[in-house]
Amino acid sequence: MEKRLVSVWFPYLKTEWMMRRNKSLRGPLVLYGKEKGRLVVSAVNREAADADIKRGMALVDARAVLFNLQAIEEPPDVFETLLQKIAAWFIRFSPFIVIQDPDGLLVDASGCSHLWGGEEKYLQDIFLRMKNLHYTVRLCMAGTTGTAWAVCRFGNQINIPSGLETAALEHLPPASLRIDPAVAVKLNKLGLREIGDLRRMPVAALRRRMGESCVQRLHQALGTADELLLPIQVIPAYQERMNCLVPVVTRSGIEMALQQLLEKICLRLAAENKGIRTAVLTTYNIDGKQQQTVIGTSRATSNAGYVSALFDLKLSAIEPGWGIELFVLEVPDPEDQLTGQENIWVQHRGWKDDGICALVDKISNKIGPGKIHRYTPAAHHWPERAYQPLSAVGSEPVIAWPDHKPRPLQLLDPPCLIKVTAPIPDYPPMNFQYQEKMHKIIKADGPERIEQEWWIQEGMSRDYYQVEDDNGNRYWIFRQGHYHSNHPVQWFLHGFFV
């Protein structure tokens, strides 16, 4: 596939943005800022540019050129992200967008233009959309970044066929090579006023006189040297896109587009033994609105129908407005899909059962991720640390539950201080008071001593008792401290048995 790159130049980006925000602005307009104690023009609109007012000119000189010139101080921190937002909007034309500061973009259109019916219609669509948004734009498509940039700003052609880059550059000035302005002035003084003059010079002589940067830019424009391009975002390895010639406005249309994208991406994942854990559907509306829909699965899966059913729970939240023109489906972090041999005689597989996994996924995608979990043992003696929450399915405990005396299903955090009547030294209490109610103990088992984990924190050990009151309720209580020591003895209620 041949490389096709589009240079997009906004010659009046800042002023047109201001005029879009303030409809009352008419006629010649400039923005200015402070530079070394004086006011300097930082941006111009078309009317001011036609009067030969340029960036870098002193504001007082610009006012002398046009008596009706409107001047607005450039607002701080407003335009830092403007080009980035426009680049994000351009994602509908290509997944690979590069920002070319201060007022341009580079769009990698390789393999994209056929979706518009050809390169001419592709460029025309960009131009008309920018015009409808009240932005002046200049475009050029070529096979190299340097040629597209140069012809866009210094030439008159819109589409340079592959292989004709040299002819398109022949009569352009050296400044179009993106070289240092001082080098461009020097070349002009030497009589080298066209790129064709540089191309016919010996490379060694050009490098010796003008430096390596000038030679490199020339070779990049001609396509004989590579150029590193950094897109606004890294393209995910697993991404599928669908451009719609007719904007989609119905739920059934959204479902059909999603189904086609899922089938493509799941086919790729299945071929690599990978599966979806998170899938992100991004829709781009005609009016510029973007919407994201995210689903998650408890286990890696490449079943398109299963993932589609999870998306169905959220598609009603997508607002097509005037129509959706682009669908992008991404799987950011696919996981290996392990297929182990199963025992066909086992009917109940616990949390590994497919039905349980499907139920958990449906509930999780309705109420939100991280709301359903299960408790598994943790490698600690202290009861508050002896368990940990994991995802409901798809995760294995590190250790098994220890084989010791039963533990209550409900623990109090923190343990509740209680008053007891107890014989000494190691007898269980005869009664205890909890929430202003006295509980008479008729059965007790213990003590079970649990030492403090000294490598985590210092503290006294605990003596636990399982007790049952006269109403048949069972509790887990403990004594902290010893009667024969200098530390005060305290009793706590820590949990409830069923």
XYZ file of N, CA and C in Angstrom, residues 244-426:
549
model
N -19.339 5.509 7.668
C -20.677 5.364 7.109
C -20.894 6.431 6.040
N -21.157 5.995 4.816
C -21.453 6.947 3.754
C -22.768 7.665 4.032
N -23.718 6.936 4.639
C -24.978 7.527 5.063
C -25.005 7.508 6.585
N -25.109 8.641 7.255
C -25.082 8.666 8.727
C -26.157 7.766 9.337
N -25.780 7.084 10.422
C -26.680 6.154 11.111
C -27.452 6.911 12.189
N -28.771 6.754 12.190
C -29.604 7.469 13.157
C -30.521 6.531 13.945
N -30.506 5.230 13.657
C -31.430 4.300 14.310
C -30.681 3.308 15.182
N -31.401 2.736 16.148
C -30.825 1.715 17.029
C -30.414 0.474 16.231
N -31.238 0.072 15.273
C -30.912 -1.115 14.477
C -29.641 -0.896 13.658
N -29.454 0.328 13.152
C -28.233 0.631 12.414
C -27.004 0.554 13.292
N -27.109 1.046 14.520
C -25.992 0.968 15.469
C -25.668 -0.492 15.774
N -26.695 -1.312 15.972
C -26.483 -2.725 16.264
C -25.797 -3.442 15.107
N -26.195 -3.134 13.882
C -25.576 -3.769 12.716
C -24.111 -3.374 12.592
N -23.819 -2.094 12.796
C -22.424 -1.636 12.716
C -21.581 -2.295 13.797
N -22.102 -2.357 15.019
C -21.364 -2.979 16.122
C -21.126 -4.454 15.851
N -22.124 -5.152 15.314
C -21.991 -6.579 15.057
C -20.888 -6.850 14.033
N -20.829 -6.031 12.992
C -19.787 -6.223 11.977
C -18.398 -5.972 12.559
N -18.276 -4.935 13.385
C -16.980 -4.645 14.002
C -16.564 -5.758 14.951
N -17.514 -6.261 15.738
C -17.197 -7.338 16.686
C -16.768 -8.606 15.960
N -17.444 -8.943 14.882
C -17.076 -10.157 14.155
C -15.659 -10.068 13.603
N -15.278 -8.888 13.112
C -13.922 -8.723 12.585
C -12.871 -8.833 13.676
N -13.116 -8.130 14.776
C -12.079 -8.085 15.815
C -12.003 -9.407 16.576
N -13.136 -10.082 16.758
C -13.127 -11.379 17.444
C -12.466 -12.444 16.588
N -12.605 -12.334 15.277
C -11.932 -13.275 14.382
C -10.421 -13.146 14.505
N -9.941 -11.912 14.595
C -8.501 -11.692 14.777
C -8.036 -12.220 16.120
N -8.797 -11.950 17.167
C -8.402 -12.393 18.506
C -8.395 -13.912 18.607
N -9.412 -14.569 18.052
C -9.489 -16.028 18.127
C -8.309 -16.676 17.410
N -7.869 -16.074 16.309
C -6.734 -16.628 15.575
C -5.447 -16.566 16.385
N -5.393 -15.663 17.363
C -4.198 -15.509 18.195
C -4.410 -16.049 19.611
N -5.508 -16.776 19.810
C -5.828 -17.327 21.141
C -5.916 -16.231 22.200
N -6.499 -15.095 21.829
C -6.698 -14.004 22.761
C -8.180 -13.715 22.880
N -8.544 -12.990 23.934
C -9.945 -12.684 24.172
C -10.131 -11.293 24.732
N -11.375 -10.834 24.713
C -11.736 -9.494 25.183
C -11.982 -9.520 26.684
N -11.377 -8.578 27.397
C -11.736 -8.303 28.786
C -12.411 -6.935 28.898
N -11.993 -6.007 28.040
C -12.616 -4.685 27.973
C -12.739 -4.289 26.512
N -13.899 -3.796 26.127
C -14.119 -3.315 24.762
C -14.712 -1.909 24.833
N -14.229 -1.027 23.957
C -14.656 0.377 23.944
C -15.196 0.709 22.559
N -16.465 1.101 22.503
C -17.079 1.542 21.254
C -17.185 3.069 21.294
N -16.553 3.732 20.320
C -16.607 5.187 20.220
C -17.370 5.556 18.954
N -18.363 6.412 19.111
C -19.145 6.877 17.966
C -18.877 8.353 17.737
N -18.770 8.739 16.464
C -18.491 10.123 16.079
C -19.689 10.645 15.292
N -20.366 11.641 15.860
C -21.539 12.222 15.211
C -21.141 13.287 14.185
N -22.079 13.595 13.304
C -21.839 14.631 12.288
C -21.547 15.974 12.940
N -22.214 16.255 14.058
C -22.046 17.558 14.717
C -20.789 17.649 15.571
N -19.926 16.631 15.487
C -18.670 16.656 16.232
C -18.732 15.998 17.595
N -19.901 15.562 18.036
C -20.035 14.946 19.344
C -19.471 13.529 19.327
N -18.727 13.190 20.376
C -18.180 11.847 20.526
C -18.803 11.187 21.752
N -19.093 9.889 21.642
C -19.663 9.138 22.752
C -18.927 7.807 22.875
N -18.669 7.412 24.111
C -17.972 6.158 24.368
C -18.858 5.217 25.170
N -18.845 3.956 24.785
C -19.566 2.907 25.494
C -18.565 1.807 25.824
N -18.466 1.464 27.095
C -17.458 0.507 27.555
C -18.147 -0.680 28.210
N -17.702 -1.876 27.863
C -18.176 -3.091 28.544
C -16.964 -3.881 29.024
N -17.176 -4.706 30.036
C -16.121 -5.558 30.562
C -16.620 -6.977 30.730
N -15.704 -7.923 30.656
C -16.041 -9.334 30.854
C -15.203 -9.897 31.983
N -15.738 -10.893 32.641
C -15.024 -11.505 33.763
C -13.937 -12.452 33.298
N -14.097 -12.979 32.093
C -13.085 -13.855 31.515
C -12.853 -13.458 30.064
N -11.642 -13.731 29.584
C -11.327 -13.405 28.198
C -12.207 -14.224 27.260
N -12.803 -13.537 26.292
C -13.685 -14.217 25.350
C -13.533 -13.623 23.959
N -13.669 -14.473 22.947
C -13.681 -14.021 21.550
C -15.010 -14.368 20.900
N -16.038 -14.522 21.713
C -17.382 -14.818 21.241
C -18.092 -13.500 20.923
N -18.259 -13.206 19.635
C -18.845 -11.924 19.230
C -20.280 -11.786 19.718
N -21.063 -12.860 19.682
C -22.445 -12.797 20.144
C -22.548 -12.499 21.622
N -21.642 -13.068 22.408
C -21.649 -12.841 23.855
C -21.335 -11.380 24.173
N -20.312 -10.823 23.514
C -19.937 -9.427 23.759
C -21.032 -8.492 23.252
N -21.649 -8.851 22.127
C -22.733 -8.024 21.595
C -23.895 -7.929 22.575
N -24.203 -9.045 23.271
C -25.292 -9.023 24.255
C -24.980 -8.081 25.412
N -23.703 -7.968 25.781
C -23.325 -7.039 26.844
C -23.458 -5.594 26.369
N -23.103 -5.333 25.119
C -23.261 -3.982 24.568
C -24.739 -3.599 24.483
N -25.619 -4.574 24.229
C -27.044 -4.284 24.092
C -27.606 -3.599 25.335
N -26.983 -3.871 26.489
C -27.464 -3.274 27.728
C -27.210 -1.769 27.781
N -26.294 -1.286 26.915
C -25.885 0.117 27.012
C -26.134 0.925 25.740
N -26.555 0.267 24.660
C -26.710 0.986 23.395
C -27.790 2.052 23.455
N -28.765 1.894 24.343
C -29.841 2.879 24.430
C -29.322 4.242 24.891
N -28.129 4.272 25.517
C -27.568 5.544 25.985
C -26.897 6.334 24.867
N -26.675 5.709 23.704
C -26.033 6.405 22.584
C -27.056 7.304 21.898
N -26.719 8.570 21.755
C -27.600 9.536 21.101
C -27.049 9.848 19.709
N -27.671 9.335 18.652
C -27.141 9.559 17.300
C -27.287 10.982 16.806
N -28.224 11.764 17.394
C -28.402 13.147 16.961
C -28.731 13.221 15.473
N -27.929 14.008 14.730
C -28.134 14.136 13.289
C -27.574 12.950 12.523
N -26.879 12.080 13.221
C -26.360 10.887 12.556
C -24.941 10.570 12.978
N -24.619 9.289 13.032
C -23.269 8.817 13.359
C -22.561 8.483 12.058
N -21.360 9.055 11.870
C -20.634 8.839 10.624
C -19.429 7.923 10.779
N -19.025 7.641 12.013
C -17.860 6.788 12.217
C -18.033 5.981 13.496
N -17.756 4.672 13.405
C -17.739 3.770 14.559
C -16.307 3.245 14.725
N -15.798 3.291 15.941
C -14.463 2.753 16.239
C -14.593 1.806 17.431
N -14.186 0.559 17.245
C -14.212 -0.443 18.316
C -12.784 -0.797 18.682
N -12.452 -0.678 19.960
C -11.094 -0.954 20.432
C -11.128 -1.990 21.543
N -10.113 -2.840 21.542
C -9.871 -3.779 22.643
C -8.501 -3.423 23.195
N -8.441 -2.601 24.245
C -7.149 -2.060 24.684
C -6.178 -3.098 25.235
N -6.665 -4.041 26.028
C -5.765 -4.997 26.681
C -6.322 -6.413 26.574
N -6.194 -7.038 25.404
C -6.684 -8.415 25.285
C -5.846 -9.365 26.130
N -6.466 -10.423 26.593
C -5.774 -11.416 27.417
C -5.730 -12.744 26.686
N -4.738 -13.559 27.068
C -4.656 -14.902 26.509
C -5.888 -15.693 26.911
N -6.428 -16.418 25.960
C -7.622 -17.211 26.204
C -7.201 -18.657 26.408
N -7.200 -19.076 27.669
C -6.752 -20.426 28.010
C -7.913 -21.397 27.911
N -7.726 -22.449 27.175
C -8.770 -23.466 27.010
C -8.250 -24.779 27.571
N -8.621 -25.068 28.793
C -8.205 -26.311 29.428
C -9.252 -27.400 29.256
N -8.838 -28.654 29.444
C -9.765 -29.761 29.320
C -10.684 -29.796 30.534
N -11.983 -29.956 30.302
C -12.959 -29.947 31.372
C -13.459 -31.360 31.645
N -13.876 -31.588 32.898
C -14.441 -32.865 33.298
C -15.931 -32.869 32.978
N -16.330 -33.692 32.020
C -17.723 -33.683 31.571
C -18.655 -34.263 32.622
N -18.100 -34.948 33.626
C -18.963 -35.554 34.642
C -19.294 -34.597 35.770
N -18.574 -33.480 35.841
C -18.826 -32.518 36.908
C -19.936 -31.573 36.467
N -21.062 -31.594 37.173
C -22.192 -30.756 36.810
C -22.101 -29.361 37.416
N -21.572 -29.235 38.605
C -21.505 -27.941 39.294
C -20.047 -27.502 39.372
N -19.726 -26.469 38.640
C -18.351 -26.009 38.562
C -18.135 -24.718 39.351
N -19.083 -24.321 40.192
C -18.926 -23.143 41.029
C -18.829 -21.882 40.192
N -17.897 -20.989 40.605
C -17.768 -19.719 39.905
C -17.221 -19.875 38.494
N -16.712 -21.076 38.125
C -16.219 -21.294 36.772
C -17.327 -21.655 35.793
N -18.523 -21.821 36.300
C -19.636 -22.177 35.436
C -19.937 -21.030 34.461
N -20.166 -21.386 33.193
C -20.412 -20.360 32.168
C -21.652 -19.538 32.482
N -22.683 -20.165 33.041
C -23.893 -19.436 33.379
C -23.656 -18.391 34.438
N -22.842 -18.730 35.444
C -22.514 -17.758 36.497
C -21.702 -16.607 35.922
N -20.753 -16.934 35.051
C -19.946 -15.874 34.432
C -20.828 -14.919 33.628
N -21.767 -15.471 32.868
C -22.651 -14.622 32.068
C -23.522 -13.741 32.968
N -24.021 -14.307 34.072
C -24.844 -13.527 34.990
C -24.043 -12.396 35.614
N -22.822 -12.688 36.052
C -21.969 -11.660 36.664
C -21.654 -10.548 35.670
N -21.373 -10.913 34.414
C -21.065 -9.906 33.401
C -22.259 -8.991 33.157
N -23.462 -9.556 33.069
C -24.650 -8.741 32.827
C -24.887 -7.764 33.977
N -24.780 -8.266 35.203
C -25.012 -7.399 36.358
C -23.928 -6.325 36.455
N -22.671 -6.723 36.216
C -21.562 -5.767 36.329
C -21.685 -4.647 35.310
N -22.116 -4.974 34.095
C -22.236 -3.940 33.073
C -23.457 -3.066 33.279
N -24.373 -3.496 34.143
C -25.523 -2.655 34.487
C -25.208 -1.721 35.652
N -24.599 -2.271 36.698
C -24.391 -1.480 37.912
C -22.998 -0.875 37.989
N -22.089 -1.304 37.094
C -20.750 -0.740 37.104
C -19.708 -1.766 37.513
N -18.470 -1.598 37.043
C -17.411 -2.552 37.370
C -16.993 -2.472 38.829
N -16.487 -3.565 39.339
C -15.966 -3.607 40.702
C -17.006 -3.685 41.785
N -18.281 -3.884 41.428
C -19.337 -3.940 42.431
C -19.594 -5.387 42.914
N -19.198 -6.365 42.127
C -19.408 -7.771 42.506
C -18.041 -8.400 42.731
N -17.860 -9.007 43.888
C -16.601 -9.670 44.181
C -16.841 -10.806 45.161
N -15.830 -11.595 45.368
C -15.902 -12.672 46.348
C -14.668 -12.578 47.241
N -14.769 -13.211 48.401
C -13.680 -13.147 49.365
C -12.862 -14.428 49.313
N -11.567 -14.270 49.315
C -10.635 -15.398 49.297
C -9.633 -15.215 50.421
N -9.002 -16.293 50.843
C -8.069 -16.183 51.977
C -6.819 -15.398 51.618
N -6.304 -14.709 52.617
C -5.033 -13.999 52.503
C -4.059 -14.577 53.521
N -2.776 -14.453 53.247
C -1.750 -15.062 54.088
C -1.484 -14.219 55.335
N -2.461 -14.183 56.257
C -2.336 -13.445 57.507
C -3.012 -14.238 58.621
N -2.515 -14.049 59.858
C -3.149 -14.650 61.029
C -4.215 -13.728 61.602
N -3.957 -12.436 61.584
C -4.861 -11.464 62.188
C -6.194 -11.495 61.438
N -7.317 -11.671 62.108
C -8.598 -11.866 61.416
C -8.947 -10.762 60.429
N -8.650 -9.484 60.754
C -8.996 -8.389 59.839
C -8.222 -8.463 58.530
N -7.072 -9.167 58.547
C -6.239 -9.238 57.345
C -6.275 -10.612 56.683
N -7.052 -11.525 57.214
C -7.007 -12.907 56.752
C -7.857 -13.172 55.517
N -8.430 -12.143 54.929
C -9.221 -12.319 53.715
C -8.984 -11.136 52.792
N -9.312 -11.313 51.535
C -9.162 -10.240 50.553
C -10.243 -10.384 49.490
N -10.783 -9.265 49.011
C -11.783 -9.332 47.939
C -11.116 -9.489 46.581
N -11.648 -10.385 45.761
C -11.209 -10.561 44.378
C -12.418 -10.426 43.466
N -12.159 -10.329 42.182
C -13.265 -10.273 41.230
C -14.096 -11.538 41.360
N -15.367 -11.411 41.028
C -16.299 -12.508 41.271
C -15.888 -13.785 40.568
N -15.398 -13.665 39.351
C -14.953 -14.843 38.597
C -13.638 -14.508 37.917
N -12.953 -15.547 37.482
C -11.739 -15.340 36.707
C -10.488 -15.143 37.513
N -10.544 -15.242 38.840
C -9.351 -15.049 39.666
C -9.221 -16.213 40.630
N -8.000 -16.693 40.795
C -7.724 -17.825 41.678
C -7.119 -17.323 42.985
N -7.560 -17.866 44.143
C -6.939 -17.483 45.419
C -5.502 -17.969 45.484
N -4.677 -17.210 46.184
C -3.271 -17.583 46.297
C -3.106 -18.785 47.208
N -3.862 -18.822 48.297
C -3.787 -19.938 49.242
C -5.196 -20.450 49.496
N -5.279 -21.643 50.129
C -6.584 -22.206 50.481
C -6.985 -21.725 51.867
N -8.292 -21.813 52.144
C -8.747 -21.460 53.479
C -8.105 -22.385 54.501
N -7.567 -21.853 55.583
C -6.910 -22.712 56.587
C -7.916 -23.634 57.266
N -7.429 -24.809 57.607
C -8.283 -25.823 58.239
C -8.192 -25.660 59.755
N -8.969 -24.723 60.308
C -8.990 -24.543 61.751
C -10.426 -24.289 62.198
N -10.581 -23.814 63.361
C -11.914 -23.607 63.908
C -12.713 -22.633 63.035
N -14.028 -22.787 63.035
C -14.840 -21.943 62.146
C -14.722 -20.460 62.484
N -14.936 -19.656 61.453
C -14.893 -18.214 61.601
C -16.284 -17.642 61.309
N -16.617 -16.510 61.928
C -17.930 -15.895 61.660
C -18.013 -15.354 60.242
N -19.232 -15.341 59.702
C -19.431 -14.804 58.365
C -19.368 -13.283 58.351
N -19.648 -12.643 59.467
C -19.655 -11.184 59.522
C -18.693 -10.718 60.597
N -17.753 -9.887 60.205
C -16.808 -9.291 61.139
C -17.119 -7.820 61.315
N -16.916 -7.327 62.533
C -17.065 -5.900 62.802
C -15.730 -5.201 62.546
N -15.799 -4.074 61.886
C -14.582 -3.320 61.599
C -14.788 -1.867 62.011
N -14.195 -1.442 63.130
C -13.296 -2.199 64.002
C -14.091 -3.015 65.023
N -13.406 -3.921 65.758
C -14.108 -4.650 66.819
C -14.745 -3.689 67.829
N -15.884 -4.111 68.393
C -16.656 -3.254 69.299
C -16.297 -3.559 70.758
N -15.933 -2.520 71.498
C -15.609 -2.669 72.914
C -16.878 -3.030 73.704
N -16.794 -4.067 74.546
C -17.955 -4.510 75.326
C -17.561 -4.625 76.804
N -18.591 -4.649 77.647
C -18.395 -4.871 79.081
C -18.772 -6.310 79.397
N -17.947 -6.991 80.191
C -18.189 -8.399 80.493
C -18.070 -8.638 81.999
N -18.654 -9.748 82.404
C -18.420 -10.290 83.742
C -17.756 -11.632 83.531
N -16.477 -11.740 83.975
C -15.712 -12.943 83.654
C -14.861 -13.338 84.844
N -14.803 -14.649 85.118
C -13.843 -15.145 86.104
C -12.442 -15.100 85.517
N -11.451 -15.222 86.320
C -10.078 -15.175 85.858
C -9.368 -16.460 86.256
N -8.253 -16.831 85.566
C -7.568 -16.024 84.554
C -8.000 -16.322 83.113
N -8.366 -17.564 82.782
C -8.575 -17.901 81.380
C -9.966 -18.440 81.101
